[in-house]
Amino acid sequence: MSNLGEIFGSNVFNDAVMKERLPKATYKALQKTIADGLPLDPAVADVVASIMKDWALEKGATHFTHWFQPMTGITAEKHDAFIAPTADGKAIMEFSGKELIKGEPDASSFPSGGIRATFEARGYTAWDCTSPAFIKDDSLCIPTAFCSYTGEALDKKTPLLRSMEALSKQALRVLKALGNTTTSKVITTVGPEQEYFIVDKKTFEQRKDLIFTGRTLFGAKPPKGQELEDHYFGSIKERISAYMKELDEELWKLGIAAKTKHNEVAPAQHELAPIFCTTNIATDHNQLTMDIMKKVALRQDLVCLLHEKPFAGINGSGKHNNWSMATDDGMNLLEPGSTPHDNKQFLVFLCSVIKAVDEYAGLLRVSAANPGNDHRLGANEAPPAIISIFLGEQLQDILEQIEKGGATSSKTGGHMEIGVTTLPSLPKDATDRNRTSPFAFTGNKFEFRMCPSSASIAEPNFILNTIVAEVLSEVASRLEAAKDVCAEVKAILTEYVTKHKNVVFNGNGYSDEWVAEAEKRGLPNIKTTVEATKALIEEKNLAVMEKHAVLSRVEMESRYEIALETYVKTINIEALTMIEMAKRQILPAVIKFATTLAASINTIKATGVAADLTAQTELLTEVSSLTASLKKNIAVLEESVDKASNAHGDTYEQASLFRFDVFEKMAELRTVADTLETLVDKDVWPMPTYGDLLFNL
Ligand code: ADP
Ligand code: MG
């Protein structure tokens, strides 16, 4: 591998490149737009475009594309060559400022949730100059926001950018009211840890379910799963290591600071974590990371599975969204310092987050909901579907002091002796970790651990930014109006702690006791995506998104429709795939096995030997009766899909039919097929088993 310093960011039109290549005045104007969020002068755009094009051509690019993030959750790109034919039959390479700042993809084939009919096709993409352009597959990719002809957001980036402005505005008001005169901007920082599975491509290709749905719809439990806990942080196998190396290198070229890689808990499961950065760039980077993960895998005859639950019975994948707020003059607003009890600013921001999470738990829950994640949240491996906050011993103690009238001390971690004189005495953190909490304070940031592995992190972040902005705006108004700011801070903290301590839970989030306790506390436990979507049209939530100009009512309603439509389509595809596999692969295979058994019984009988045929007969009876059940279950599922697909009424009702009828029938069919898998000859089973998929690299 070449020098990391040299390759890092080599395919990015980043600040260093701009500084070096742009005329000073252009560079300054662009920087001002980026830093202060001012509109861009078209003359500046022309200069930037021309220089960007020259740089891209030098790097071998032939095309440019506005790269955007429609509501499909993945990215979209339409490539245009730089080419412009000349009168003499030749061509010159052109790229104008107009082409840089605005694109016009046909919007009619992207999900809009009813905002726009297909005949109203026009959509626009607008350059997000705060996220740098980059080169991918010989195209200059320009990060953009995507909206309709009437100005509604049709993507995940627009609300994210809006929410960042909202949070900055309100956080600045609070800082100012607390006496800060130096900060001029607050950004939210995000570091997403990405989990994924890697399987062999040839094995993958023999599974229709993986091909069509990204997860296994059938599959008996293999003799070995993750019970020995030998995969987590285990030595990385050669093929995986080669994959991770190439992946890191590709990501580094794109300026993505891939930092940590390791094996995860489930066999064939791994994780990648980058160094955190500003939210919109972190989101762009995560979208790119997922894209590159899949591409690099294919190059190495592997397949990367980003689905939340590719395999039943072992852990699924999530994305841990580490989130904090930072100022442009270098402060992390969630850094407690060594004496958090007298860190007024920290406590105000901390308690604002606690209140926001408690009051808008429904919005946070839906931001982490997708059909895949329904297999995880609430199962005993991922955080429960109940939103709660882990603070740890030190902060818990401070909150208790605040509630009793004022905090005067902070517990410290001290030192830890390992008991071997040659080993160093380690400074101990004031607080242990908690792996079972959906929203855990981890030293100087919160880790939102519910997020789905395959989904964009835009949603959780724009929700988080907006709900925190809302509470900060309330705090700011109170502080601005207060005669005695210190006394008001104390009043706010006491009130927030008293009212919202219910959402704080430091125990085992996976336990049944917690489910019961949370119910007593009145915390919602929303188990399914379908039910979670309701939060998108609740009045309180519509109001908060509208107030901070992140999503209008129409935009929220469209997202509600899209979430339900996506649910319906996903389960429909899964059910149809199951039916096809059951009918055309599993049923013929088990019939063949039964026929062989029957033939064998007849052959042995024909010899006239008085052989004991109970084993064959019993097996034949068992397989035949399960085969009959299989056939019956296929018919039941077909009928259920038919009914749900043809349901009239609103999308919510249809989605409910898919969740509470189709989905349940799928599980019943699977149980029968998986039992058959354990009975029949491995050679006649028509697809690779879990053992083949999980342990063959
Ligand atoms: P762990 O698995 O122990 O939780 P990792 O090192 O795998 O931790 O990931 C932690 C993530 O949190 C990294 O992406 C890191 O960059 C990110 N992070 C650290 N500090 C902040 C911060 N202030 N804001 C946002 N993310 C942060
Ligand atoms: Mg980690």
XYZ file of C-alpha atoms and ligand atoms in Angstrom:
725
model
C 0.000 0.000 0.000
C 1.140 3.506 -0.694
C 1.689 6.120 1.962
C -1.468 6.752 3.983
C -0.689 10.453 4.223
C -0.544 10.649 0.429
C -3.657 8.690 -0.390
C -5.894 10.188 2.287
C -8.343 12.528 0.582
C -6.583 12.165 -2.785
C -9.958 11.912 -4.572
C -11.546 14.831 -2.736
C -11.823 18.442 -3.787
C -11.115 19.440 -0.206
C -9.995 22.591 1.506
C -6.330 21.992 0.743
C -7.042 21.593 -2.996
C -9.280 24.648 -3.016
C -6.687 26.728 -1.221
C -4.037 25.670 -3.683
C -6.044 26.023 -6.900
C -8.738 28.653 -6.466
C -7.947 32.358 -6.915
C -7.665 33.929 -3.470
C -10.856 35.969 -3.778
C -12.863 32.945 -4.969
C -11.480 30.795 -2.187
C -12.422 33.427 0.392
C -15.931 33.877 -1.006
C -16.526 30.126 -1.006
C -15.174 29.731 2.517
C -17.513 32.477 3.668
C -20.465 30.661 2.135
C -19.412 27.422 3.799
C -18.692 28.916 7.222
C -21.508 31.437 7.490
C -24.143 29.682 5.402
C -24.458 32.632 3.003
C -25.834 32.238 -0.537
C -23.231 31.639 -3.226
C -22.493 34.281 -5.844
C -23.014 32.756 -9.370
C -19.772 34.343 -10.592
C -17.909 32.511 -7.843
C -19.641 29.268 -8.826
C -18.387 29.622 -12.420
C -14.780 29.931 -11.298
C -15.086 27.047 -8.844
C -16.733 24.830 -11.502
C -14.021 25.430 -14.047
C -11.226 24.682 -11.601
C -13.051 21.694 -10.177
C -13.422 20.301 -13.709
C -9.694 20.712 -14.481
C -8.837 18.937 -11.238
C -11.302 16.133 -11.990
C -9.973 15.688 -15.558
C -6.432 15.410 -14.202
C -7.678 12.631 -11.950
C -9.067 10.785 -14.981
C -12.735 11.730 -14.549
C -14.876 11.942 -17.678
C -18.267 12.659 -16.119
C -19.881 14.658 -13.372
C -22.937 13.844 -11.334
C -25.118 15.474 -8.741
C -24.982 12.906 -5.973
C -28.081 12.941 -3.775
C -29.983 11.002 -1.141
C -33.610 10.407 -2.118
C -36.147 8.765 0.174
C -35.095 5.305 -0.988
C -32.419 5.585 1.703
C -29.619 4.951 -0.758
C -27.847 7.446 -2.981
C -28.708 8.417 -6.534
C -26.495 9.611 -9.344
C -27.018 10.453 -13.002
C -23.801 10.932 -14.905
C -23.176 13.565 -17.567
C -19.977 13.716 -19.582
C -18.046 16.987 -19.425
C -18.129 16.914 -23.204
C -19.348 19.784 -25.438
C -19.015 19.256 -29.220
C -17.447 22.071 -31.236
C -18.277 23.197 -34.809
C -15.187 21.508 -36.237
C -16.370 18.083 -35.112
C -14.184 17.966 -32.027
C -15.135 18.435 -28.417
C -14.110 20.536 -25.483
C -14.556 19.754 -21.826
C -17.096 21.989 -20.199
C -18.606 22.424 -16.770
C -20.357 25.634 -15.800
C -21.220 27.184 -12.461
C -24.849 26.585 -13.272
C -24.214 22.885 -13.749
C -22.342 22.833 -10.453
C -25.018 24.465 -8.345
C -28.198 23.147 -9.888
C -29.340 19.905 -11.470
C -32.696 18.798 -12.753
C -33.200 15.061 -12.415
C -36.627 13.680 -13.264
C -38.231 13.364 -9.845
C -41.149 11.186 -10.814
C -39.509 7.848 -10.160
C -38.369 8.621 -6.625
C -40.593 8.107 -3.587
C -42.472 11.297 -2.720
C -45.278 10.003 -0.537
C -47.901 11.714 -2.626
C -46.272 15.178 -2.644
C -46.021 15.023 -6.359
C -47.915 13.182 -9.073
C -45.925 11.490 -11.824
C -46.918 14.116 -14.349
C -45.315 16.761 -12.146
C -41.907 15.341 -12.775
C -39.596 18.232 -12.194
C -37.151 17.988 -9.321
C -34.041 19.963 -8.492
C -30.722 19.146 -6.935
C -28.770 21.940 -5.264
C -25.065 21.876 -4.412
C -24.302 21.387 -0.708
C -20.980 23.186 -0.743
C -20.400 22.341 2.934
C -19.691 18.742 1.896
C -16.722 18.413 -0.483
C -17.000 17.049 -4.032
C -15.163 13.796 -4.748
C -14.307 11.398 -7.539
C -15.864 7.952 -7.678
C -15.821 5.598 -10.685
C -14.382 8.301 -12.969
C -17.152 10.736 -12.119
C -16.910 13.996 -10.265
C -19.601 13.631 -7.589
C -21.180 16.789 -6.256
C -23.057 16.316 -2.977
C -26.486 17.874 -3.354
C -29.887 18.328 -1.728
C -32.960 17.202 -3.690
C -36.321 18.947 -3.727
C -39.486 19.132 -5.787
C -40.564 21.861 -8.206
C -42.660 23.298 -5.391
C -39.730 23.358 -2.967
C -40.566 20.370 -0.760
C -37.684 18.209 0.367
C -37.630 14.888 -1.481
C -34.511 13.668 0.248
C -32.835 12.973 3.560
C -30.204 15.663 3.314
C -32.369 18.795 3.117
C -33.979 18.315 6.541
C -30.596 17.396 7.956
C -29.067 20.670 6.791
C -32.096 22.580 8.055
C -31.865 20.859 11.457
C -28.184 21.743 11.780
C -29.068 25.410 11.311
C -31.900 25.129 13.812
C -29.707 23.568 16.452
C -26.921 26.068 15.924
C -29.324 28.975 16.267
C -30.851 27.797 19.539
C -27.603 26.553 21.072
C -26.012 29.947 20.368
C -28.860 31.690 22.156
C -28.279 29.511 25.207
C -24.526 30.044 25.129
C -24.994 33.768 24.809
C -27.447 33.848 27.688
C -24.859 31.974 29.743
C -22.318 34.706 29.011
C -20.405 33.193 26.081
C -19.308 35.894 23.632
C -16.813 34.014 21.477
C -18.780 31.218 19.812
C -20.405 32.022 16.483
C -21.587 28.596 15.359
C -22.533 25.285 16.925
C -22.241 22.107 14.909
C -23.379 18.613 15.696
C -20.740 15.932 15.388
C -21.398 12.337 14.427
C -19.344 9.168 14.318
C -21.393 6.185 13.072
C -20.130 2.687 13.853
C -21.194 0.441 10.972
C -21.810 -3.275 11.429
C -21.937 -5.685 8.481
C -21.723 -9.327 7.428
C -19.457 -10.794 4.781
C -20.307 -14.017 2.956
C -18.796 -15.835 0.026
C -20.228 -14.700 -3.299
C -20.734 -18.174 -4.796
C -22.634 -19.285 -1.700
C -24.661 -16.073 -1.683
C -25.665 -16.576 -5.310
C -27.346 -19.853 -4.463
C -29.776 -18.145 -2.099
C -32.717 -16.402 -3.732
C -33.684 -14.856 -0.401
C -30.329 -13.148 0.036
C -30.404 -11.963 -3.567
C -33.916 -10.515 -3.431
C -34.258 -9.418 0.183
C -30.793 -9.199 1.744
C -31.731 -11.674 4.460
C -32.297 -15.397 4.816
C -35.974 -16.260 4.901
C -35.285 -19.918 5.653
C -32.464 -21.681 7.453
C -32.203 -24.101 10.339
C -29.946 -23.238 13.235
C -26.442 -24.625 12.670
C -24.745 -26.690 15.398
C -22.557 -23.694 16.199
C -23.678 -20.099 16.410
C -22.162 -17.348 18.506
C -22.416 -19.108 21.879
C -18.674 -19.523 22.403
C -18.206 -15.765 22.024
C -15.104 -16.525 20.026
C -15.732 -14.201 17.104
C -15.978 -10.839 18.880
C -12.600 -9.113 18.482
C -11.217 -12.455 17.264
C -8.197 -12.709 14.993
C -9.314 -11.564 11.542
C -9.268 -14.247 8.837
C -7.146 -13.667 5.753
C -9.900 -13.070 3.211
C -11.630 -10.665 5.567
C -8.406 -8.922 6.382
C -7.670 -8.427 2.667
C -11.183 -7.071 2.245
C -10.830 -4.652 5.146
C -7.492 -3.426 3.790
C -8.837 -2.620 0.356
C -11.938 -1.075 1.885
C -9.902 1.187 4.179
C -7.777 2.312 1.264
C -10.786 3.143 -0.912
C -12.412 5.050 1.940
C -9.245 6.961 2.769
C -8.978 8.089 -0.867
C -12.424 9.605 -0.422
C -11.324 11.415 2.709
C -13.306 9.095 4.958
C -11.340 8.614 8.167
C -11.993 4.880 8.614
C -10.308 4.236 11.932
C -11.429 1.078 13.721
C -12.112 -2.392 12.346
C -12.868 -5.584 14.191
C -14.829 -8.823 14.196
C -18.256 -8.499 15.796
C -20.233 -10.891 17.968
C -21.910 -13.058 15.307
C -19.909 -15.343 13.028
C -19.138 -13.534 9.717
C -20.016 -10.179 11.304
C -17.673 -7.202 11.432
C -17.585 -3.500 12.248
C -16.040 -0.350 10.873
C -15.930 2.997 12.672
C -14.703 6.282 11.231
C -13.494 9.311 13.165
C -16.424 11.616 13.850
C -17.081 14.807 11.880
C -19.843 17.327 11.131
C -23.222 15.651 10.731
C -23.901 16.235 7.046
C -20.421 15.098 6.067
C -20.666 12.122 8.411
C -23.941 11.231 6.702
C -22.487 11.568 3.215
C -19.494 9.518 4.315
C -21.655 6.790 5.793
C -23.696 6.546 2.565
C -20.459 6.308 0.605
C -19.018 3.787 3.042
C -21.998 1.465 2.549
C -21.698 1.818 -1.224
C -17.956 1.126 -1.256
C -18.335 -1.779 1.206
C -20.573 -3.572 -1.272
C -18.395 -2.798 -4.284
C -15.091 -3.832 -2.740
C -16.668 -7.075 -1.526
C -17.768 -8.025 -5.059
C -14.264 -7.386 -6.394
C -13.020 -10.014 -3.947
C -15.746 -12.575 -4.668
C -17.466 -11.692 -1.442
C -20.814 -10.117 -0.671
C -21.346 -7.511 2.019
C -24.727 -7.786 3.751
C -25.915 -4.578 5.381
C -29.340 -5.932 6.324
C -30.293 -5.587 9.993
C -31.013 -9.274 10.373
C -29.494 -11.456 7.667
C -29.615 -14.561 9.869
C -32.080 -15.693 12.514
C -30.702 -16.929 15.809
C -27.530 -14.846 15.839
C -27.004 -11.116 16.285
C -28.127 -8.708 13.622
C -26.428 -5.477 12.611
C -26.939 -1.942 13.787
C -25.355 1.396 13.413
C -24.322 3.222 16.563
C -24.804 6.921 16.054
C -22.348 8.744 18.326
C -23.554 12.326 18.610
C -22.446 15.506 20.284
C -22.527 19.287 19.891
C -19.383 21.329 19.349
C -18.637 25.036 18.977
C -16.602 26.639 16.223
C -14.113 27.722 18.873
C -13.346 24.175 19.899
C -15.640 23.236 22.772
C -17.500 19.925 23.019
C -20.718 20.961 24.745
C -21.182 17.454 26.163
C -17.715 17.323 27.736
C -18.364 17.076 31.493
C -14.846 18.065 32.574
C -13.401 16.816 35.841
C -16.069 18.401 38.042
C -19.322 18.125 36.102
C -21.411 19.138 39.139
C -20.267 22.743 38.821
C -20.106 22.805 35.011
C -23.271 24.799 34.477
C -23.020 24.854 30.715
C -22.550 21.098 30.482
C -25.478 20.419 32.802
C -27.782 22.712 30.813
C -26.981 20.943 27.551
C -27.108 17.503 29.154
C -30.485 18.096 30.777
C -31.831 19.591 27.547
C -30.950 16.391 25.721
C -32.608 14.326 28.464
C -35.802 16.344 28.219
C -35.798 16.217 24.408
C -35.364 12.442 24.348
C -38.130 11.949 26.901
C -40.626 14.282 25.256
C -40.018 13.172 21.699
C -39.262 9.478 22.279
C -41.770 8.591 19.562
C -39.898 10.579 16.933
C -36.582 9.039 17.907
C -38.125 5.586 17.826
C -39.476 6.035 14.305
C -36.140 7.455 13.155
C -34.648 4.045 13.893
C -37.513 1.985 12.503
C -37.352 -0.049 9.329
C -38.588 -3.527 8.430
C -35.177 -5.066 9.066
C -34.797 -3.472 12.475
C -38.089 -4.989 13.616
C -36.168 -8.245 13.987
C -33.712 -6.614 16.389
C -35.276 -3.983 18.597
C -36.805 -5.716 21.537
C -35.149 -9.036 20.798
C -32.431 -10.003 23.263
C -29.473 -8.644 21.385
C -30.180 -5.071 20.413
C -31.473 -2.289 22.598
C -35.126 -2.747 23.479
C -37.758 -0.802 21.597
C -38.174 1.359 24.706
C -36.314 4.662 24.516
C -34.316 5.255 27.693
C -31.079 7.020 28.582
C -28.025 5.609 30.300
C -26.026 8.227 32.199
C -23.806 6.175 34.447
C -22.990 6.458 38.109
C -21.324 9.837 38.160
C -24.007 11.786 36.308
C -26.800 9.848 37.966
C -25.406 10.947 41.315
C -25.249 14.576 40.155
C -28.841 14.485 38.901
C -29.933 13.125 42.267
C -28.119 15.975 44.011
C -29.748 18.518 41.665
C -33.156 17.122 42.458
C -32.489 17.435 46.172
C -31.574 21.101 45.861
C -28.193 21.487 44.194
C -25.117 19.512 43.175
C -21.977 20.032 45.222
C -19.697 17.141 44.286
C -18.718 14.733 41.503
C -17.780 11.106 42.057
C -14.410 10.309 40.575
C -13.089 7.163 39.020
C -9.801 6.885 40.882
C -7.250 4.268 39.934
C -7.459 0.595 39.267
C -4.846 -1.880 40.435
C -4.623 -5.016 38.344
C -2.662 -6.939 40.962
C 0.488 -7.522 38.944
C 3.319 -5.203 39.892
C 4.703 -5.001 36.376
C 1.381 -3.778 34.986
C 0.604 -0.086 35.197
C -2.025 1.266 37.566
C -4.769 2.509 35.239
C -6.820 5.657 35.705
C -10.410 4.505 35.968
C -13.357 6.231 34.275
C -15.935 7.694 36.593
C -18.554 5.523 34.925
C -18.775 2.014 33.510
C -20.245 1.308 30.058
C -23.703 0.031 29.335
C -24.185 -1.980 26.176
C -27.904 -2.492 26.587
C -29.092 1.110 26.530
C -30.532 2.596 23.345
C -29.253 6.069 24.213
C -26.101 5.937 26.279
C -23.865 8.709 27.531
C -20.330 7.585 26.723
C -18.021 10.116 28.316
C -18.453 13.180 26.109
C -21.158 12.195 23.631
C -24.357 10.214 23.378
C -24.465 6.935 21.523
C -27.854 6.303 19.896
C -27.593 2.562 19.514
C -30.925 1.721 17.882
C -30.147 2.797 14.338
C -30.559 0.258 11.524
C -27.366 -0.891 9.811
C -28.672 -0.439 6.271
C -30.358 2.940 6.712
C -29.111 6.466 6.287
C -28.179 8.214 9.527
C -29.776 11.420 8.263
C -33.111 10.720 9.927
C -31.949 9.954 13.467
C -29.723 12.995 13.306
C -32.211 15.500 11.980
C -34.710 14.328 14.565
C -32.136 14.544 17.338
C -30.978 17.994 16.231
C -34.528 19.302 16.003
C -35.833 18.019 19.325
C -32.739 19.256 21.143
C -33.059 22.618 19.335
C -36.621 22.801 20.629
C -35.648 22.323 24.265
C -32.693 24.695 23.871
C -35.045 27.348 22.499
C -37.175 26.996 25.613
C -34.080 27.227 27.840
C -32.841 30.266 25.899
C -36.140 32.079 26.235
C -36.175 31.490 29.972
C -32.565 32.558 30.443
C -32.983 35.639 28.234
C -35.943 36.739 30.339
C -34.365 35.947 33.705
C -33.091 38.609 36.058
C -30.794 36.165 37.804
C -29.410 33.760 35.201
C -27.741 31.496 37.774
C -30.944 31.063 39.718
C -32.845 30.364 36.517
C -30.293 27.751 35.459
C -30.790 26.061 38.803
C -34.566 26.203 38.411
C -34.408 24.774 34.898
C -32.095 21.947 35.916
C -34.218 21.017 38.917
C -37.376 21.081 36.855
C -35.950 19.042 33.981
C -34.411 16.440 36.266
C -37.586 16.053 38.308
C -39.857 15.823 35.308
C -37.703 13.690 33.061
C -35.719 11.391 35.356
C -38.125 8.650 34.342
C -36.385 8.253 31.015
C -33.050 7.612 32.725
C -32.291 3.954 33.288
C -28.843 2.648 34.169
C -29.648 -1.051 34.494
C -29.879 -3.983 32.089
C -32.012 -2.901 29.151
C -32.303 -6.485 27.891
C -34.056 -7.751 31.017
C -37.749 -8.533 31.343
C -37.797 -6.541 34.580
C -36.976 -3.407 32.605
C -39.881 -3.958 30.228
C -42.224 -4.165 33.221
C -40.575 -1.218 34.986
C -40.700 0.946 31.836
C -44.373 0.225 31.518
C -44.889 1.387 35.106
C -42.969 4.553 34.316
C -45.228 5.166 31.333
C -42.461 4.912 28.736
C -43.700 3.802 25.323
C -42.600 0.391 24.048
C -43.371 0.454 20.342
C -42.458 -2.900 18.904
C -43.069 -2.524 15.180
C -42.192 -0.123 12.397
C -45.812 0.116 11.377
C -46.892 1.339 14.818
C -43.827 3.584 15.127
C -44.750 5.517 11.962
C -47.739 7.043 13.783
C -45.287 9.415 15.484
C -44.687 11.102 12.121
C -48.201 12.502 12.057
C -48.740 13.221 15.750
C -49.649 16.851 16.285
C -46.875 17.573 18.799
C -44.270 16.177 16.422
C -45.632 17.946 13.356
C -45.522 21.165 15.345
C -41.918 20.836 16.468
C -40.629 19.984 12.995
C -42.591 22.868 11.525
C -41.541 25.370 14.199
C -37.849 24.826 13.461
C -38.443 24.758 9.710
C -36.967 21.272 9.351
C -39.981 19.563 7.788
C -43.346 21.072 6.956
C -46.566 19.234 7.681
C -46.808 18.158 4.055
C -43.235 16.874 4.151
C -43.848 14.963 7.385
C -47.017 13.401 6.035
C -45.202 12.379 2.877
C -42.550 10.672 5.003
C -45.239 8.826 6.912
C -46.694 7.571 3.612
C -43.264 6.596 2.288
C -42.386 4.679 5.474
C -45.593 2.663 5.251
C -45.298 2.084 1.512
C -41.731 0.896 1.962
C -42.873 -1.464 4.683
C -45.609 -2.919 2.492
C -43.289 -3.377 -0.466
C -40.524 -4.928 1.593
C -42.718 -7.528 3.262
C -44.486 -8.229 -0.023
C -41.150 -8.973 -1.727
C -40.079 -11.154 1.205
C -43.327 -13.101 1.179
C -43.246 -13.638 -2.601
C -39.631 -14.769 -2.381
C -40.544 -17.229 0.366
C -43.424 -18.597 -1.678
C -41.232 -19.063 -4.718
C -38.458 -20.764 -2.758
C -40.886 -22.983 -0.890
C -42.786 -24.009 -4.004
C -40.007 -24.369 -6.508
C -37.035 -25.386 -4.405
C -37.988 -26.796 -1.015
C -41.163 -28.697 -1.909
C -39.621 -30.525 -4.899
C -36.543 -31.353 -2.809
C -38.484 -32.900 0.050
C -40.722 -34.819 -2.330
C -37.637 -36.184 -4.007
C -36.213 -37.217 -0.648
C -39.470 -38.916 0.343
C -39.613 -40.725 -2.992
C -36.088 -42.015 -2.507
C -37.017 -43.230 0.956
C -40.155 -44.949 -0.341
C -38.195 -46.592 -3.143
C -35.639 -47.785 -0.658
C -38.327 -49.316 1.549
C -39.842 -51.119 -1.462
C -36.481 -52.336 -2.675
C -35.573 -53.767 0.701
C -38.993 -55.377 1.066
C -38.648 -56.945 -2.394
C -35.500 -58.795 -1.340
C -37.664 -60.811 1.041
C -35.212 -60.190 3.894
C -37.031 -59.568 7.131
C -35.139 -56.277 7.683
C -36.230 -53.778 10.294
C -37.674 -50.875 8.270
C -38.893 -48.730 11.155
C -36.255 -46.022 10.691
C -37.123 -45.490 7.046
C -40.857 -45.755 7.631
C -40.843 -43.359 10.560
C -38.732 -40.853 8.665
C -40.964 -41.181 5.637
C -44.047 -40.619 7.750
C -42.527 -37.583 9.462
C -41.237 -36.007 6.254
C -44.488 -36.668 4.434
C -46.594 -35.102 7.123
C -44.306 -32.036 7.276
C -44.437 -31.846 3.491
C -48.197 -31.722 3.684
C -47.925 -28.914 6.268
C -45.456 -27.100 4.055
C -47.861 -27.218 1.144
C -50.695 -26.021 3.369
C -48.608 -23.190 4.826
C -47.629 -22.031 1.349
C -51.287 -21.786 0.427
C -52.086 -19.917 3.635
C -49.297 -17.427 3.002
C -50.371 -16.968 -0.615
C -53.866 -16.196 0.480
C -52.649 -13.769 3.121
C -50.401 -11.892 0.665
C -53.240 -11.768 -1.803
C -55.570 -10.282 0.755
C -53.039 -7.709 1.977
C -51.968 -6.703 -1.542
C -55.522 -6.102 -2.608
C -56.560 -4.330 0.584
C -58.411 -1.121 -0.012
C -58.321 1.563 2.593
C -55.406 3.598 3.806
C -51.749 2.655 3.728
C -51.670 2.194 7.499
C -54.314 -0.515 7.342
C -52.534 -2.226 4.495
C -49.194 -2.091 6.297
C -50.889 -3.519 9.396
C -52.158 -6.458 7.344
C -48.632 -7.099 6.150
C -47.231 -6.874 9.675
C -49.867 -8.683 11.673
C -50.980 -11.235 9.116
C -48.488 -11.810 6.271
C -45.426 -11.504 8.503
C -46.861 -14.018 10.991
C -47.711 -16.493 8.227
C -44.163 -16.185 6.922
C -42.854 -17.246 10.328
C -45.172 -20.283 10.350
C -44.023 -21.390 6.914
C -40.418 -20.955 7.920
C -40.777 -23.150 11.001
C -41.993 -26.083 8.905
C -39.326 -25.644 6.235
C -36.541 -25.315 8.805
C -37.661 -28.532 10.512
C -37.613 -30.313 7.155
C -34.088 -29.027 6.565
C -32.922 -30.870 9.665
C -34.475 -34.157 8.463
C -33.569 -34.527 4.820
C -30.362 -35.531 3.117
C -27.956 -32.569 2.910
C -27.312 -33.393 -0.746
C -30.921 -32.847 -1.756
C -31.359 -29.583 0.197
C -31.634 -27.005 -2.574
C -29.605 -24.180 -1.049
C -26.558 -23.552 1.135
C -27.258 -23.883 4.855
C -26.465 -21.456 7.675
C -23.340 -23.491 8.332
C -22.245 -23.034 4.703
C -22.923 -19.301 4.795
C -21.445 -18.453 8.164
C -18.414 -20.675 8.461
C -16.910 -21.101 5.019
C -14.430 -18.225 4.750
P -17.123 1.929 20.924
O -17.303 0.727 20.016
O -16.262 1.664 22.090
O -18.394 2.602 21.261
P -15.687 3.134 18.710
O -14.319 3.618 18.865
O -15.928 1.896 17.904
O -16.297 3.017 20.165
O -16.601 4.270 18.108
C -16.825 5.463 18.749
C -17.265 6.465 17.713
O -17.609 7.684 18.386
C -16.178 6.839 16.710
O -16.744 6.960 15.443
C -15.713 8.183 17.238
O -15.118 9.000 16.255
C -17.035 8.768 17.703
N -16.893 9.949 18.573
C -15.937 10.221 19.473
N -16.115 11.465 19.997
C -17.223 11.997 19.404
C -17.912 13.240 19.480
N -17.524 14.204 20.296
N -19.000 13.407 18.693
C -19.420 12.434 17.880
N -18.812 11.255 17.766
C -17.719 11.025 18.508
Mg -17.432 -0.010 18.418
